[in-house]
CSV table of C-alpha atoms in Angstrom, one decimal:
chain,number,residue,atom,x,y,z
T,1,UNK,CA,-11.0,9.6,-2.7
T,2,UNK,CA,-11.5,9.6,-6.3
T,3,UNK,CA,-10.1,12.1,-9.0
T,4,UNK,CA,-9.8,12.0,-12.5
T,5,UNK,CA,-8.9,14.8,-15.1
T,6,UNK,CA,-9.3,15.0,-18.8
T,7,UNK,CA,-6.4,15.8,-21.2
T,8,UNK,CA,-3.9,14.0,-23.4
T,9,UNK,CA,-3.3,11.9,-20.3
T,10,UNK,CA,-5.3,10.2,-17.5
T,11,UNK,CA,-4.7,10.6,-14.0
T,12,UNK,CA,-6.6,8.5,-11.2
T,13,UNK,CA,-5.8,8.7,-7.7
T,14,UNK,CA,-7.0,6.3,-5.1
T,15,UNK,CA,-6.4,6.3,-1.5
T,16,UNK,CA,-5.6,3.0,-0.2
T,17,UNK,CA,-6.8,1.6,3.2
T,18,UNK,CA,-3.5,0.3,4.2
T,19,UNK,CA,0.2,0.7,3.8
T,20,UNK,CA,2.0,-1.2,1.2
T,21,UNK,CA,5.6,-2.3,0.5
T,22,UNK,CA,6.6,0.2,-2.2
T,23,UNK,CA,9.5,-1.8,-3.4
T,24,UNK,CA,7.0,-4.7,-4.2
T,25,UNK,CA,4.4,-2.9,-6.2
T,26,UNK,CA,3.8,-4.3,-9.9
T,27,UNK,CA,1.6,-3.5,-12.6
T,28,UNK,CA,0.7,-5.4,-15.9
T,29,UNK,CA,-1.4,-4.3,-18.7
T,30,UNK,CA,-3.2,-6.8,-20.6
T,31,UNK,CA,-5.9,-6.6,-23.2
T,32,UNK,CA,-6.7,-3.1,-21.9
T,33,UNK,CA,-6.9,-4.2,-18.2
T,34,UNK,CA,-4.4,-2.8,-15.9
T,35,UNK,CA,-3.8,-5.0,-12.8
T,36,UNK,CA,-2.0,-3.5,-9.8
T,37,UNK,CA,-0.4,-5.9,-7.1
T,38,UNK,CA,0.5,-4.1,-4.0
T,39,UNK,CA,1.4,-6.3,-1.0
T,40,UNK,CA,0.4,-5.2,2.5
T,41,UNK,CA,3.2,-3.8,4.7
T,42,UNK,CA,3.6,-5.9,8.1
T,43,UNK,CA,2.1,-4.1,10.9
T,44,UNK,CA,4.6,-2.7,13.4
T,45,UNK,CA,5.3,-4.9,16.1
T,46,UNK,CA,4.4,-3.8,19.6
T,47,UNK,CA,7.2,-4.0,22.4
T,48,UNK,CA,5.8,-4.4,25.9
T,49,UNK,CA,8.5,-3.8,28.6
T,50,UNK,CA,8.2,-6.2,31.4
T,51,UNK,CA,9.6,-5.5,34.9
T,52,UNK,CA,11.5,-8.1,36.4
T,53,UNK,CA,11.4,-8.6,40.2
T,54,UNK,CA,14.7,-10.6,41.2
T,55,UNK,CA,15.4,-10.8,44.9
């Protein structure tokens, strides 16, 4: 999804393909180039219950 509006401020919204760690998002602006660093969140670990047959 891409949206942009025109006014005194510029707003651009981009949907990300994966979850990110919000506390580790960083942005730098250098020579007119905005660089965003957004580390992916670790996938949720699956827990598979195991039955034990103890006689």
